[in-house]
């Protein structure tokens, strides 16, 4: 019996030691002379195709090879904290919202990029969202403007329609669109995880509440249940929802874009990246919500990146960060369409014509950060799901605003 | 029951035998202590704190007062009802449907040639990852890609030819009803196994006495399957309490439109992994609530199983009564 016990204990000890060693060596970063940098970003499909030329340019100019992995930021938000706590990182450079970067910079999991990139190479304020305690914790890549409602110029011409310049004209346009054969609803509501509805809601706030209301809601100094916010929703957004001007929320990417393009839903509120998702971007027109207060804002959502503390190749990652912050990299990206540079020195000639028109919509308006990306956390998921509820039942405005306020 | 146990235990164990038994027992005990009891204890302790401050039942109170847990407006205005009510709805609707569907299938397939192949297909729902089932369900009920709204449109029910994902009522009940098939495989297999344990003599004797198939089912099959039913009910309850993957796959971390499909486990996940910064204490409180509910259910099952308090068919009870009377 004693021999049997000794044998069992010996087997247990040996198997545990072997397993432990295997796990230890498997989790070690690869040791090799080859220069490589790993990148995780949210883009797939056409957006990924438009991003990879920038990475290729980096590889050519530096001799550092790269791997790019697509992962949704919502998924990274749950997996990264655990990996950081275990002293690991899935990549050397990761694209995440600014709220995430600042939160985990505060916990010591983010490498400072102070000295690697700086405000001098950027447009004013581009790094504000990733700056804390006098240090720069992330970089701003290119961004997307959410300028307003996209339409097909050929569709409008065929039906004798023109973009509205007043709220009254806007509601008249919606009524006209409903009368056209084949049109199910005038405006398609994008869905997916929920952000397209928050984008259009932010546009209503920035237009009819102004930049100051948007900024105050972002800073949490104004309550969602405040009369001014409630009145804005009740006066502008809710009546259009109740009038059936919006489609049910539909997955925003392939089905949504196709239904917009074939005229089932002739208007689509979407970011400027839609120019890279349609077959003929030159047929696209765009208009912002008409009328509104004097100091209007427009949301410019930059893509932010950071270098995790546990990056396997921190030197190469910092070189890539500096490259992403450069006019050279961002010029390559904006040429693909749908992106607006945050770096200074990107020539206007680099933009496709449709993006140049988008840039024109920024004139005279305050540039605002994406509201729910900036706050992040459970506020974001609550904001999305409550707006989905408002789209389903506009009479629940009061409870929707109360629930959003409770989540701030 | 007590006397035989005492007889088995016999005189005090010798030190040598005790040491031998402990040697085999200790590895499992140590693993349980480290990997099960220690995390449970830590989670319970964590649930009484906020940061480093002791708040007693404060986290539990905050969670129960949160409309995401219990939405008072849901009673009058329909979903979202809150996570507690949603978990309850899953139990009230999903459990009987999957249980009786499994029972019917098991009975129908009892004497069918090739039943094992059919059962294998039915069981596919059990071996498919729940997150995949959630994504599939999302696709099937979402217009314009899903076949469920299209089907109702084709049979002239325009009120159901809508995007089920986009409306609270259709989302919640679409997911509950749509996931019945995945759990039906479990009840079908367990009931099929249970049916094989019923002696064929009972059925033959009943038929000789001229009993109808309905009487045979209600007087013999169903009563003798009650221990099996107990297991299925308990396992289904546990499954429905810890429900998470299907909801996340079909909707998002918020539980879909207005949180209409939200459940306790998803609420815990949001506190732990979505909140910035993470609200670990509230997540621990939700985990403890789930632990309490599942322990109550599991405790009920184990008590019934350990005490052998399994119901007997009426005929068997009559036999036992007459035997005791004869004594």
XYZ file of C-alpha atoms in Angstrom, chain A residues 38-173:
136
model
C 1.200 42.834 -33.031
C -1.862 45.033 -33.395
C -5.477 44.507 -32.336
C -8.143 46.735 -33.831
C -11.895 46.709 -34.400
C -11.950 46.795 -38.186
C -13.039 43.968 -40.447
C -14.058 43.663 -44.086
C -13.769 46.847 -46.127
C -12.602 48.869 -43.154
C -9.782 46.412 -42.503
C -8.812 46.488 -46.179
C -8.570 50.257 -45.936
C -6.403 50.064 -42.809
C -3.860 47.447 -43.879
C -2.131 49.707 -46.463
C -1.085 51.890 -43.519
C 0.430 48.883 -41.765
C 2.150 47.854 -44.993
C 3.651 51.319 -45.251
C 4.967 51.020 -41.701
C 6.489 47.622 -42.457
C 8.191 48.957 -45.594
C 9.665 52.031 -43.963
C 10.827 50.426 -40.708
C 11.494 46.800 -41.601
C 9.258 45.733 -38.737
C 6.725 43.124 -39.729
C 3.260 43.077 -38.214
C 0.246 40.954 -37.453
C -3.217 42.483 -37.260
C -6.128 40.844 -35.452
C -9.710 42.017 -35.552
C -11.520 42.007 -32.203
C -14.610 43.948 -31.191
C -13.900 46.566 -28.557
C -16.888 45.376 -26.522
C -15.177 41.983 -26.241
C -11.779 43.464 -25.451
C -13.329 45.523 -22.699
C -14.117 42.321 -20.829
C -11.021 40.291 -21.655
C -8.239 42.870 -21.348
C -8.625 43.596 -17.609
C -8.158 39.909 -16.801
C -5.152 39.641 -19.067
C -3.618 42.748 -17.556
C -4.179 41.365 -14.073
C -2.332 38.216 -15.180
C 0.565 40.294 -16.494
C -0.205 39.632 -20.129
C -1.392 41.462 -23.196
C -2.855 40.091 -26.428
C -0.975 42.636 -28.551
C 1.670 45.331 -28.544
C -0.697 48.071 -29.640
C -4.449 48.034 -29.133
C -7.242 50.320 -30.334
C -9.748 51.079 -27.558
C -12.024 53.959 -26.515
C -10.403 56.799 -24.606
C -12.380 56.079 -21.413
C -10.889 52.588 -21.241
C -7.349 53.835 -21.857
C -7.562 56.470 -19.142
C -9.128 54.081 -16.629
C -6.447 51.436 -17.019
C -3.666 54.021 -17.270
C -4.727 54.982 -13.770
C -4.195 51.375 -12.685
C -0.710 51.185 -14.170
C -1.465 48.930 -17.136
C -0.707 51.463 -19.889
C 2.677 52.622 -21.123
C 3.094 56.374 -21.229
C 3.585 57.731 -24.735
C 4.851 61.082 -23.516
C 7.908 61.849 -25.608
C 6.869 59.371 -28.296
C 3.963 61.446 -29.544
C 2.869 64.915 -28.596
C 0.326 67.628 -29.240
C 2.666 69.485 -31.608
C 2.099 66.971 -34.423
C -1.668 66.896 -33.909
C -4.577 69.201 -34.511
C -5.494 71.166 -31.372
C -7.183 69.098 -28.669
C -6.720 65.765 -30.443
C -4.979 64.177 -27.449
C -7.146 65.702 -24.716
C -9.157 62.524 -24.220
C -6.066 60.400 -23.538
C -4.102 62.897 -21.468
C -4.143 62.627 -17.688
C -1.792 63.752 -14.930
C 0.329 65.614 -17.494
C 1.111 62.370 -19.323
C -0.058 61.090 -22.696
C -1.390 57.536 -22.349
C -2.628 56.944 -25.865
C -2.589 58.316 -29.350
C -5.306 59.544 -31.657
C -5.477 57.854 -35.014
C -7.788 59.147 -37.719
C -11.397 59.783 -36.830
C -14.828 59.746 -38.314
C -17.279 62.565 -38.473
C -20.922 61.844 -37.910
C -22.170 64.660 -40.087
C -25.836 63.856 -40.666
C -28.182 62.050 -43.008
C -26.769 60.403 -46.108
C -28.838 60.111 -49.265
C -28.340 59.050 -52.857
C -28.094 62.098 -55.057
C -29.608 60.153 -57.965
C -32.611 59.146 -55.816
C -33.266 62.732 -54.767
C -32.921 63.953 -58.375
C -35.283 61.283 -59.669
C -37.984 62.350 -57.210
C -37.376 66.095 -57.315
C -36.207 66.278 -53.692
C -33.728 68.703 -52.157
C -31.870 68.651 -48.837
C -33.770 70.626 -46.160
C -32.534 73.844 -44.609
C -35.180 74.205 -41.881
C -36.873 71.796 -39.473
C -40.148 72.379 -41.287
C -38.554 71.424 -44.591
C -37.073 68.360 -42.927
C -40.481 67.094 -41.767
C -41.927 67.917 -45.200
C -39.144 65.890 -46.803
